[in-house]
Amino acid sequence: MMNETGNDHYLLTPGPLTTSLATKQAMLRDWGSRDPRFSALTKRIRQRLLTLVDASETHVCIPMQGSGTFAVEAALGTLIPRQGKVLVLVNGAYGRRIVSILQILGRETIVHETTEDTPCDVVRLGAALEADKDISHVAVIHCETTSGLLNPIKKVSDTVKRCGRRLLIDAMSAFGAIPLSAADIQFDAVMASSNKCLEGAPGFGFVIARQTSLVESEGNSHSLALDLYAQWRCFEKNGQWRFTPPTHVVAAFDQALEEYLSQGGLEARAARYRENYGILVGAMETLGFEMYLDPEIQAPIIATFHTPADPNFDFATFYDALAEEGFLIYPGKITSVDTFRIGCIGQLYPAQMNEAVRVITEVLHTMGVSNCHAQER
Ligand SMILES: *Cc1c(COP(=O)(O)O)cnc(C)c1O
């Protein structure tokens, strides 16, 4: 059965996520990738993304084909010189992914790791930057989607700025829903993608890069296709993507952005996600589920729950039963404890969250799960 988004289920995931019907319908048209109308559409998207982070005067927006990781790898490989040295703040899988990329790229890397339930350590960061003048860049994840943890991006930025280094932010799962402004966060690059809080379809990422840094980055990249500098030059030269763009996805993103802006932009989106999150977490806690993170450091993007200890609970059975009722949830990614995740982003409103909670309650009842605590009590 189709719902109002033209789909037979809702995605309670961190992306790809449920898109609006109009966003999906925007993909029904075939575009000429070198047609001026498609170039105009690309230009509008690039300009709008810059204004979302108040970066029109200082930065440029460079879309990159592929998933979000492609944009992250392009930004790291292009903006960090080969003799650069990067301090990476890690508290989950996406921080670890940045470390892997840098190792493959052969950039010298220092890892500051905190546990997956602990924000990055800004004091330790400051001390390391003072002590080691060779560190040229710091990389951080804004919302670590592994858990839903929100890192203290303002404090990180202030520390990096005070020490005169450059900051790269993977804001993939936060962009558009958690405030980030070039006016008070000093960054060389912010990376995000089409299929998270801006609610487009998957198919490209984008980098908001400081123009002066980008100008210096010519020749840094190890890669032909992931060369952010070359990609930028091409957009500047003729307004076109360097290689075949995901035309349908770009058109869908233009529609999704239009909806984002007309619905009230970041404030409205953040308020809706917070409301979704409140409904979900309130009901889950009433059922006895325990949150993995302290609410103080939790972003309203995705919630991580401890797996119940009740022997009648089985994640695969729970997942399948919810899917049968039209809700796809997400497995856990925490390395130390058994968890699962439920996303609050995408075309989800209180009505869908209330329905999801009703279905979860019913499924647990059918499974014979009476105790949702993480430990037997
Ligand atoms: C989604 C996400 C990415 C990119 O993942 P892809 O699967 O490549 O799209 C990177 N970082 C964070 C924090 C994310 O949430």
mmCIF file of C-alpha atoms and ligand atoms in Angstrom:
data_model
loop_
_atom_site.group_PDB
_atom_site.id
_atom_site.type_symbol
_atom_site.label_atom_id
_atom_site.label_comp_id
_atom_site.label_asym_id
_atom_site.label_seq_id
_atom_site.Cartn_x
_atom_site.Cartn_y
_atom_site.Cartn_z
ATOM 1 C CA MET A 1 0.000 0.000 0.000
ATOM 2 C CA MET A 2 1.342 3.417 -0.967
ATOM 3 C CA ASN A 3 1.699 6.168 1.596
ATOM 4 C CA GLU A 4 1.509 9.908 0.814
ATOM 5 C CA THR A 5 5.183 9.944 -0.199
ATOM 6 C CA GLY A 6 4.408 7.453 -2.992
ATOM 7 C CA ASN A 7 6.177 4.628 -1.192
ATOM 8 C CA ASP A 8 5.097 1.430 0.544
ATOM 9 C CA HIS A 9 7.138 2.022 3.693
ATOM 10 C CA TYR A 10 8.883 4.725 5.727
ATOM 11 C CA LEU A 11 12.622 4.723 6.325
ATOM 12 C CA LEU A 12 13.484 5.325 9.975
ATOM 13 C CA THR A 13 17.142 5.467 8.989
ATOM 14 C CA PRO A 14 19.863 8.125 8.784
ATOM 15 C CA GLY A 15 19.752 8.203 4.991
ATOM 16 C CA PRO A 16 18.939 7.439 2.358
ATOM 17 C CA LEU A 17 15.628 8.391 3.849
ATOM 18 C CA THR A 18 11.998 8.936 2.963
ATOM 19 C CA THR A 19 11.665 11.646 0.316
ATOM 20 C CA SER A 20 8.554 13.627 -0.582
ATOM 21 C CA LEU A 21 6.374 12.604 -3.485
ATOM 22 C CA ALA A 22 7.302 15.780 -5.397
ATOM 23 C CA THR A 23 11.012 15.021 -4.881
ATOM 24 C CA LYS A 24 10.527 11.538 -6.296
ATOM 25 C CA GLN A 25 8.417 12.916 -9.155
ATOM 26 C CA ALA A 26 11.199 15.337 -10.086
ATOM 27 C CA MET A 27 13.169 12.253 -11.150
ATOM 28 C CA LEU A 28 10.713 11.387 -13.911
ATOM 29 C CA ARG A 29 12.309 13.861 -16.312
ATOM 30 C CA ASP A 30 15.423 13.167 -18.391
ATOM 31 C CA TRP A 31 17.861 16.073 -18.504
ATOM 32 C CA GLY A 32 20.655 16.844 -20.938
ATOM 33 C CA SER A 33 23.731 17.060 -18.747
ATOM 34 C CA ARG A 34 25.222 19.852 -20.863
ATOM 35 C CA ASP A 35 21.910 21.616 -21.478
ATOM 36 C CA PRO A 36 21.845 25.219 -20.195
ATOM 37 C CA ARG A 37 18.693 24.465 -18.176
ATOM 38 C CA PHE A 38 20.507 21.752 -16.270
ATOM 39 C CA SER A 39 23.489 24.056 -15.740
ATOM 40 C CA ALA A 40 21.132 26.697 -14.341
ATOM 41 C CA LEU A 41 19.675 24.146 -11.961
ATOM 42 C CA THR A 42 23.158 23.132 -10.789
ATOM 43 C CA LYS A 43 24.082 26.770 -10.304
ATOM 44 C CA ARG A 44 20.981 27.410 -8.184
ATOM 45 C CA ILE A 45 21.763 24.424 -5.955
ATOM 46 C CA ARG A 46 25.389 25.491 -5.504
ATOM 47 C CA GLN A 47 24.381 29.028 -4.558
ATOM 48 C CA ARG A 48 21.636 27.943 -2.186
ATOM 49 C CA LEU A 49 23.887 25.487 -0.358
ATOM 50 C CA LEU A 50 26.410 28.263 0.230
ATOM 51 C CA THR A 51 23.785 30.577 1.686
ATOM 52 C CA LEU A 52 22.625 27.853 4.095
ATOM 53 C CA VAL A 53 25.957 28.182 5.920
ATOM 54 C CA ASP A 54 26.454 31.943 5.328
ATOM 55 C CA ALA A 55 29.502 31.211 3.182
ATOM 56 C CA SER A 56 28.706 32.994 -0.093
ATOM 57 C CA GLU A 57 31.487 35.545 0.322
ATOM 58 C CA THR A 58 34.255 33.179 1.398
ATOM 59 C CA HIS A 59 33.570 29.686 0.114
ATOM 60 C CA VAL A 60 32.458 27.835 -2.995
ATOM 61 C CA CYS A 61 30.189 24.810 -3.273
ATOM 62 C CA ILE A 62 31.463 21.837 -5.247
ATOM 63 C CA PRO A 63 29.075 18.931 -5.798
ATOM 64 C CA MET A 64 30.708 15.522 -6.320
ATOM 65 C CA GLN A 65 29.115 12.436 -7.843
ATOM 66 C CA GLY A 66 28.819 9.376 -5.605
ATOM 67 C CA SER A 67 27.819 8.851 -1.996
ATOM 68 C CA GLY A 68 28.885 11.141 0.838
ATOM 69 C CA THR A 69 32.181 9.306 1.322
ATOM 70 C CA PHE A 70 33.241 10.280 -2.214
ATOM 71 C CA ALA A 71 32.899 13.960 -1.278
ATOM 72 C CA VAL A 72 34.810 13.383 1.977
ATOM 73 C CA GLU A 73 37.630 11.609 0.147
ATOM 74 C CA ALA A 74 37.730 14.301 -2.551
ATOM 75 C CA ALA A 75 37.950 17.069 0.067
ATOM 76 C CA LEU A 76 40.674 15.342 2.107
ATOM 77 C CA GLY A 77 42.728 14.379 -0.934
ATOM 78 C CA THR A 78 42.514 17.822 -2.506
ATOM 79 C CA LEU A 79 42.657 20.283 0.400
ATOM 80 C CA ILE A 80 45.374 18.571 2.420
ATOM 81 C CA PRO A 81 48.784 18.920 0.780
ATOM 82 C CA ARG A 82 50.811 15.721 0.466
ATOM 83 C CA GLN A 83 53.188 16.910 3.189
ATOM 84 C CA GLY A 84 50.244 17.951 5.428
ATOM 85 C CA LYS A 85 49.624 16.405 8.819
ATOM 86 C CA VAL A 86 46.092 15.799 10.068
ATOM 87 C CA LEU A 87 44.738 15.374 13.573
ATOM 88 C CA VAL A 88 41.485 13.400 13.404
ATOM 89 C CA LEU A 89 38.949 13.502 16.237
ATOM 90 C CA VAL A 90 37.346 10.061 16.363
ATOM 91 C CA ASN A 91 34.355 8.776 18.323
ATOM 92 C CA GLY A 92 32.678 6.470 15.867
ATOM 93 C CA ALA A 93 32.750 4.773 12.494
ATOM 94 C CA TYR A 94 32.761 7.974 10.416
ATOM 95 C CA GLY A 95 35.774 9.367 12.231
ATOM 96 C CA ARG A 96 37.519 6.037 11.718
ATOM 97 C CA ARG A 97 36.593 6.220 8.019
ATOM 98 C CA ILE A 98 38.394 9.559 7.705
ATOM 99 C CA VAL A 99 41.483 7.956 9.272
ATOM 100 C CA SER A 100 41.305 5.097 6.739
ATOM 101 C CA ILE A 101 41.018 7.526 3.838
ATOM 102 C CA LEU A 102 44.027 9.543 5.057
ATOM 103 C CA GLN A 103 46.077 6.383 5.484
ATOM 104 C CA ILE A 104 45.288 5.287 1.935
ATOM 105 C CA LEU A 105 46.120 8.797 0.711
ATOM 106 C CA GLY A 106 49.435 8.631 2.573
ATOM 107 C CA ARG A 107 48.805 11.763 4.662
ATOM 108 C CA GLU A 108 50.452 11.777 8.062
ATOM 109 C CA THR A 109 47.697 11.255 10.636
ATOM 110 C CA ILE A 110 47.294 11.631 14.397
ATOM 111 C CA VAL A 111 44.198 10.095 15.956
ATOM 112 C CA HIS A 112 42.552 11.483 19.092
ATOM 113 C CA GLU A 113 39.945 8.925 20.014
ATOM 114 C CA THR A 114 37.254 9.101 22.677
ATOM 115 C CA THR A 115 34.761 6.306 23.310
ATOM 116 C CA GLU A 116 31.635 6.214 21.150
ATOM 117 C CA ASP A 117 29.543 7.828 23.901
ATOM 118 C CA THR A 118 31.990 10.670 24.598
ATOM 119 C CA PRO A 119 32.363 13.978 22.718
ATOM 120 C CA CYS A 120 35.811 14.797 21.363
ATOM 121 C CA ASP A 121 38.301 16.234 23.861
ATOM 122 C CA VAL A 122 38.870 19.889 23.024
ATOM 123 C CA VAL A 123 41.438 20.509 25.762
ATOM 124 C CA ARG A 124 43.578 17.640 24.552
ATOM 125 C CA LEU A 125 43.182 18.973 21.004
ATOM 126 C CA GLY A 126 44.462 22.418 22.034
ATOM 127 C CA ALA A 127 47.463 20.903 23.824
ATOM 128 C CA ALA A 128 48.352 18.756 20.808
ATOM 129 C CA LEU A 129 48.163 21.718 18.447
ATOM 130 C CA GLU A 130 50.362 23.802 20.754
ATOM 131 C CA ALA A 131 52.896 20.987 21.031
ATOM 132 C CA ASP A 132 53.100 19.943 17.391
ATOM 133 C CA LYS A 133 53.454 22.782 14.899
ATOM 134 C CA ASP A 134 53.516 20.314 11.994
ATOM 135 C CA ILE A 135 49.797 19.561 12.355
ATOM 136 C CA SER A 136 48.267 21.499 9.481
ATOM 137 C CA HIS A 137 44.646 20.311 9.619
ATOM 138 C CA VAL A 138 42.047 19.006 12.066
ATOM 139 C CA ALA A 139 39.177 16.764 10.926
ATOM 140 C CA VAL A 140 35.992 16.268 12.939
ATOM 141 C CA ILE A 141 32.520 14.751 12.537
ATOM 142 C CA HIS A 142 29.689 17.140 13.389
ATOM 143 C CA CYS A 143 27.017 14.558 14.220
ATOM 144 C CA GLU A 144 28.615 11.103 14.564
ATOM 145 C CA THR A 145 25.868 9.024 12.974
ATOM 146 C CA THR A 146 27.258 5.847 14.540
ATOM 147 C CA SER A 147 25.490 6.855 17.760
ATOM 148 C CA GLY A 148 23.803 10.213 17.075
ATOM 149 C CA LEU A 149 26.399 12.056 19.166
ATOM 150 C CA LEU A 150 26.850 15.776 18.557
ATOM 151 C CA ASN A 151 30.462 16.920 18.782
ATOM 152 C CA PRO A 152 31.193 20.419 20.233
ATOM 153 C CA ILE A 153 31.903 21.955 16.852
ATOM 154 C CA LYS A 154 32.113 25.571 18.068
ATOM 155 C CA LYS A 155 34.752 24.733 20.693
ATOM 156 C CA VAL A 156 36.712 22.658 18.181
ATOM 157 C CA SER A 157 36.590 25.497 15.670
ATOM 158 C CA ASP A 158 37.653 28.105 18.260
ATOM 159 C CA THR A 159 40.610 25.946 19.300
ATOM 160 C CA VAL A 160 41.730 25.291 15.738
ATOM 161 C CA LYS A 161 41.345 28.977 14.905
ATOM 162 C CA ARG A 162 43.293 30.101 17.996
ATOM 163 C CA CYS A 163 46.142 27.781 16.978
ATOM 164 C CA GLY A 164 46.072 28.961 13.378
ATOM 165 C CA ARG A 165 45.257 25.615 11.757
ATOM 166 C CA ARG A 166 42.616 24.527 9.266
ATOM 167 C CA LEU A 167 39.424 22.646 10.023
ATOM 168 C CA LEU A 168 37.579 20.069 7.910
ATOM 169 C CA ILE A 169 34.077 19.095 9.080
ATOM 170 C CA ASP A 170 32.139 16.005 8.031
ATOM 171 C CA ALA A 171 28.675 17.446 8.622
ATOM 172 C CA MET A 172 26.939 14.782 6.557
ATOM 173 C CA SER A 173 24.084 13.891 8.917
ATOM 174 C CA ALA A 174 23.746 17.366 10.472
ATOM 175 C CA PHE A 175 23.787 19.723 7.486
ATOM 176 C CA GLY A 176 20.519 21.613 7.178
ATOM 177 C CA ALA A 177 19.177 20.547 10.579
ATOM 178 C CA ILE A 178 21.855 21.592 13.071
ATOM 179 C CA PRO A 179 23.121 25.177 12.852
ATOM 180 C CA LEU A 180 26.489 25.659 11.186
ATOM 181 C CA SER A 181 27.534 29.093 9.993
ATOM 182 C CA ALA A 182 30.778 30.297 8.451
ATOM 183 C CA ALA A 183 30.160 33.481 10.459
ATOM 184 C CA ASP A 184 31.100 31.768 13.717
ATOM 185 C CA ILE A 185 32.658 28.443 12.769
ATOM 186 C CA GLN A 186 35.909 28.847 10.874
ATOM 187 C CA PHE A 187 36.262 25.965 8.421
ATOM 188 C CA ASP A 188 38.204 25.159 5.274
ATOM 189 C CA ALA A 189 35.657 22.553 4.234
ATOM 190 C CA VAL A 190 32.282 21.185 5.213
ATOM 191 C CA MET A 191 31.185 17.961 3.565
ATOM 192 C CA ALA A 192 27.588 16.751 3.262
ATOM 193 C CA SER A 193 25.351 14.864 0.849
ATOM 194 C CA SER A 194 22.069 14.927 -1.013
ATOM 195 C CA ASN A 195 20.330 12.213 0.973
ATOM 196 C CA LYS A 196 20.363 13.276 4.597
ATOM 197 C CA CYS A 197 18.639 16.212 6.325
ATOM 198 C CA LEU A 198 18.013 18.038 3.049
ATOM 199 C CA GLU A 199 15.879 15.015 2.089
ATOM 200 C CA GLY A 200 17.018 14.393 -1.472
ATOM 201 C CA ALA A 201 17.732 11.069 -3.157
ATOM 202 C CA PRO A 202 21.182 9.483 -2.859
ATOM 203 C CA GLY A 203 23.709 10.085 -5.646
ATOM 204 C CA PHE A 204 25.989 12.991 -4.852
ATOM 205 C CA GLY A 205 27.794 14.764 -2.055
ATOM 206 C CA PHE A 206 29.039 18.319 -1.876
ATOM 207 C CA VAL A 207 31.876 20.260 -0.308
ATOM 208 C CA ILE A 208 31.652 23.850 0.902
ATOM 209 C CA ALA A 209 35.321 24.800 0.483
ATOM 210 C CA ARG A 210 37.155 27.998 1.372
ATOM 211 C CA GLN A 211 38.059 29.541 -1.956
ATOM 212 C CA THR A 212 41.544 30.724 -0.961
ATOM 213 C CA SER A 213 42.436 27.202 0.224
ATOM 214 C CA LEU A 214 41.003 25.617 -2.879
ATOM 215 C CA VAL A 215 43.035 27.916 -5.126
ATOM 216 C CA GLU A 216 46.197 26.670 -3.388
ATOM 217 C CA SER A 217 45.212 23.023 -3.766
ATOM 218 C CA GLU A 218 45.864 22.537 -7.480
ATOM 219 C CA GLY A 219 47.818 19.344 -8.067
ATOM 220 C CA ASN A 220 47.357 17.941 -4.545
ATOM 221 C CA SER A 221 44.875 15.248 -5.512
ATOM 222 C CA HIS A 222 45.926 11.653 -5.966
ATOM 223 C CA SER A 223 42.858 10.989 -8.079
ATOM 224 C CA LEU A 224 41.511 12.054 -11.447
ATOM 225 C CA ALA A 225 37.815 11.696 -10.658
ATOM 226 C CA LEU A 226 37.951 12.844 -7.013
ATOM 227 C CA ASP A 227 39.993 15.963 -7.718
ATOM 228 C CA LEU A 228 37.900 18.665 -6.062
ATOM 229 C CA TYR A 229 40.008 21.438 -7.572
ATOM 230 C CA ALA A 230 39.494 20.172 -11.130
ATOM 231 C CA GLN A 231 35.794 19.643 -10.440
ATOM 232 C CA TRP A 232 35.513 23.245 -9.233
ATOM 233 C CA ARG A 233 37.392 24.661 -12.233
ATOM 234 C CA CYS A 234 34.959 22.914 -14.522
ATOM 235 C CA PHE A 235 31.901 24.354 -12.742
ATOM 236 C CA GLU A 236 33.493 27.799 -12.899
ATOM 237 C CA LYS A 237 34.491 27.486 -16.547
ATOM 238 C CA ASN A 238 31.246 26.370 -18.120
ATOM 239 C CA GLY A 239 28.775 25.647 -15.327
ATOM 240 C CA GLN A 240 28.892 21.935 -16.089
ATOM 241 C CA TRP A 241 29.788 18.853 -14.133
ATOM 242 C CA ARG A 242 33.137 17.464 -15.210
ATOM 243 C CA PHE A 243 31.854 13.918 -15.751
ATOM 244 C CA THR A 244 28.314 12.541 -16.112
ATOM 245 C CA PRO A 245 26.200 13.968 -13.275
ATOM 246 C CA PRO A 246 23.394 11.984 -11.619
ATOM 247 C CA THR A 247 20.928 14.236 -13.465
ATOM 248 C CA HIS A 248 17.722 12.823 -11.982
ATOM 249 C CA VAL A 249 19.110 13.004 -8.461
ATOM 250 C CA VAL A 250 20.276 16.585 -8.985
ATOM 251 C CA ALA A 251 16.808 17.569 -10.209
ATOM 252 C CA ALA A 252 15.230 15.822 -7.214
ATOM 253 C CA PHE A 253 17.628 17.652 -4.896
ATOM 254 C CA ASP A 254 16.618 20.983 -6.419
ATOM 255 C CA GLN A 255 12.998 20.141 -5.564
ATOM 256 C CA ALA A 256 13.950 18.975 -2.057
ATOM 257 C CA LEU A 257 15.857 22.214 -1.442
ATOM 258 C CA GLU A 258 12.913 24.255 -2.700
ATOM 259 C CA GLU A 259 10.688 22.460 -0.166
ATOM 260 C CA TYR A 260 13.276 22.942 2.571
ATOM 261 C CA LEU A 261 13.371 26.691 2.006
ATOM 262 C CA SER A 262 9.638 27.170 1.524
ATOM 263 C CA GLN A 263 8.898 25.166 4.683
ATOM 264 C CA GLY A 264 11.031 27.526 6.766
ATOM 265 C CA GLY A 265 14.604 26.302 6.342
ATOM 266 C CA LEU A 266 16.765 25.073 9.174
ATOM 267 C CA GLU A 267 14.585 26.274 12.024
ATOM 268 C CA ALA A 268 11.503 24.472 10.771
ATOM 269 C CA ARG A 269 13.382 21.329 9.888
ATOM 270 C CA ALA A 270 15.176 21.209 13.208
ATOM 271 C CA ALA A 271 11.878 21.726 15.038
ATOM 272 C CA ARG A 272 10.205 18.889 13.133
ATOM 273 C CA TYR A 273 13.097 16.495 13.784
ATOM 274 C CA ARG A 274 13.146 17.443 17.463
ATOM 275 C CA GLU A 275 9.440 16.741 17.676
ATOM 276 C CA ASN A 276 9.901 13.384 15.915
ATOM 277 C CA TYR A 277 12.729 12.538 18.271
ATOM 278 C CA GLY A 278 10.707 13.528 21.333
ATOM 279 C CA ILE A 279 7.781 11.316 20.338
ATOM 280 C CA LEU A 280 10.049 8.370 19.610
ATOM 281 C CA VAL A 281 12.276 8.563 22.654
ATOM 282 C CA GLY A 282 9.447 9.400 25.045
ATOM 283 C CA ALA A 283 7.521 6.314 23.956
ATOM 284 C CA MET A 284 10.566 4.034 23.852
ATOM 285 C CA GLU A 285 11.558 5.022 27.386
ATOM 286 C CA THR A 286 8.014 4.392 28.568
ATOM 287 C CA LEU A 287 8.355 0.906 27.086
ATOM 288 C CA GLY A 288 11.538 0.479 29.150
ATOM 289 C CA PHE A 289 14.153 0.920 26.396
ATOM 290 C CA GLU A 290 17.403 2.548 27.467
ATOM 291 C CA MET A 291 19.239 5.156 25.421
ATOM 292 C CA TYR A 292 22.886 4.623 24.600
ATOM 293 C CA LEU A 293 23.811 8.327 24.841
ATOM 294 C CA ASP A 294 23.410 10.955 27.517
ATOM 295 C CA PRO A 295 20.610 13.281 26.242
ATOM 296 C CA GLU A 296 22.985 16.248 26.669
ATOM 297 C CA ILE A 297 25.167 15.131 23.766
ATOM 298 C CA GLN A 298 22.464 13.596 21.598
ATOM 299 C CA ALA A 299 21.442 15.137 18.263
ATOM 300 C CA PRO A 300 17.778 14.692 17.234
ATOM 301 C CA ILE A 301 18.874 12.883 14.056
ATOM 302 C CA ILE A 302 19.082 9.264 15.052
ATOM 303 C CA ALA A 303 18.568 7.568 18.421
ATOM 304 C CA THR A 304 20.578 4.570 19.611
ATOM 305 C CA PHE A 305 18.882 2.118 21.972
ATOM 306 C CA HIS A 306 20.364 -0.718 23.971
ATOM 307 C CA THR A 307 19.074 -4.097 22.844
ATOM 308 C CA PRO A 308 16.681 -5.468 25.485
ATOM 309 C CA ALA A 309 17.975 -8.330 27.593
ATOM 310 C CA ASP A 310 14.621 -10.128 27.462
ATOM 311 C CA PRO A 311 15.345 -13.537 25.849
ATOM 312 C CA ASN A 312 12.225 -13.139 23.702
ATOM 313 C CA PHE A 313 13.766 -10.132 21.951
ATOM 314 C CA ASP A 314 15.514 -10.879 18.674
ATOM 315 C CA PHE A 315 16.565 -7.958 16.469
ATOM 316 C CA ALA A 316 16.060 -9.750 13.131
ATOM 317 C CA THR A 317 12.510 -10.767 14.112
ATOM 318 C CA PHE A 318 11.789 -7.248 15.421
ATOM 319 C CA TYR A 319 13.168 -5.689 12.224
ATOM 320 C CA ASP A 320 11.173 -7.957 9.916
ATOM 321 C CA ALA A 321 7.929 -7.450 11.830
ATOM 322 C CA LEU A 322 8.328 -3.653 11.697
ATOM 323 C CA ALA A 323 9.196 -3.824 7.995
ATOM 324 C CA GLU A 324 6.046 -5.871 7.453
ATOM 325 C CA GLU A 325 4.115 -2.971 9.022
ATOM 326 C CA GLY A 326 5.847 -0.378 6.846
ATOM 327 C CA PHE A 327 8.762 0.894 8.954
ATOM 328 C CA LEU A 328 12.423 0.148 8.231
ATOM 329 C CA ILE A 329 14.702 0.698 11.225
ATOM 330 C CA TYR A 330 18.503 0.494 11.385
ATOM 331 C CA PRO A 331 20.937 -1.944 12.972
ATOM 332 C CA GLY A 332 23.439 -0.746 15.570
ATOM 333 C CA LYS A 333 27.006 0.254 14.757
ATOM 334 C CA ILE A 334 28.436 0.666 18.270
ATOM 335 C CA THR A 335 31.469 -1.571 18.688
ATOM 336 C CA SER A 336 31.298 -2.232 22.441
ATOM 337 C CA VAL A 337 27.622 -2.951 23.176
ATOM 338 C CA ASP A 338 24.599 -4.416 21.436
ATOM 339 C CA THR A 339 22.337 -1.628 20.128
ATOM 340 C CA PHE A 340 19.948 -0.706 17.347
ATOM 341 C CA ARG A 341 19.055 2.669 15.874
ATOM 342 C CA ILE A 342 15.918 4.515 14.819
ATOM 343 C CA GLY A 343 16.175 7.618 12.660
ATOM 344 C CA CYS A 344 14.020 10.733 13.013
ATOM 345 C CA ILE A 345 14.899 12.448 9.723
ATOM 346 C CA GLY A 346 13.341 12.437 6.258
ATOM 347 C CA GLN A 347 9.705 12.983 5.340
ATOM 348 C CA LEU A 348 8.502 11.962 8.768
ATOM 349 C CA TYR A 349 6.048 13.964 10.837
ATOM 350 C CA PRO A 350 4.473 13.379 14.257
ATOM 351 C CA ALA A 351 1.739 11.268 12.635
ATOM 352 C CA GLN A 352 4.338 8.819 11.267
ATOM 353 C CA MET A 353 6.305 8.735 14.523
ATOM 354 C CA ASN A 354 3.176 8.052 16.545
ATOM 355 C CA GLU A 355 2.256 5.277 14.145
ATOM 356 C CA ALA A 356 5.791 3.849 14.338
ATOM 357 C CA VAL A 357 5.595 3.815 18.114
ATOM 358 C CA ARG A 358 2.198 2.118 18.006
ATOM 359 C CA VAL A 359 3.569 -0.567 15.669
ATOM 360 C CA ILE A 360 6.685 -1.077 17.825
ATOM 361 C CA THR A 361 4.505 -1.579 20.917
ATOM 362 C CA GLU A 362 2.326 -4.084 19.092
ATOM 363 C CA VAL A 363 5.285 -6.032 17.666
ATOM 364 C CA LEU A 364 6.958 -6.297 21.076
ATOM 365 C CA HIS A 365 3.693 -7.619 22.485
ATOM 366 C CA THR A 366 3.447 -10.237 19.727
ATOM 367 C CA MET A 367 7.080 -11.257 20.320
ATOM 368 C CA GLY A 368 6.312 -11.728 23.996
ATOM 369 C CA VAL A 369 8.850 -9.125 25.075
ATOM 370 C CA SER A 370 7.732 -7.763 28.412
ATOM 371 C CA ASN A 371 10.997 -6.244 29.657
ATOM 372 C CA CYS A 372 12.796 -3.788 27.364
ATOM 373 C CA HIS A 373 15.569 -2.954 29.810
ATOM 374 C CA ALA A 374 19.115 -3.641 28.670
ATOM 375 C CA GLN A 375 19.776 -5.734 31.757
ATOM 376 C CA GLU A 376 17.525 -8.264 33.446
ATOM 377 C CA ARG A 377 15.920 -6.644 36.461
HETATM 378 C C1 LIG B 1 26.173 9.247 5.865
HETATM 379 C C2 LIG B 1 27.467 9.714 6.385
HETATM 380 C C3 LIG B 1 28.621 9.717 5.582
HETATM 381 C C4 LIG B 1 28.656 9.230 4.159
HETATM 382 O O1 LIG B 1 28.256 7.922 4.023
HETATM 383 P P1 LIG B 1 27.936 7.373 2.558
HETATM 384 O O2 LIG B 1 27.434 5.989 2.826
HETATM 385 O O3 LIG B 1 29.177 7.401 1.787
HETATM 386 O O4 LIG B 1 26.896 8.292 1.981
HETATM 387 C C5 LIG B 1 29.773 10.261 6.103
HETATM 388 N N1 LIG B 1 29.803 10.752 7.335
HETATM 389 C C6 LIG B 1 28.727 10.761 8.152
HETATM 390 C C7 LIG B 1 28.839 11.357 9.525
HETATM 391 C C8 LIG B 1 27.520 10.225 7.708
HETATM 392 O O5 LIG B 1 26.439 10.254 8.493
#
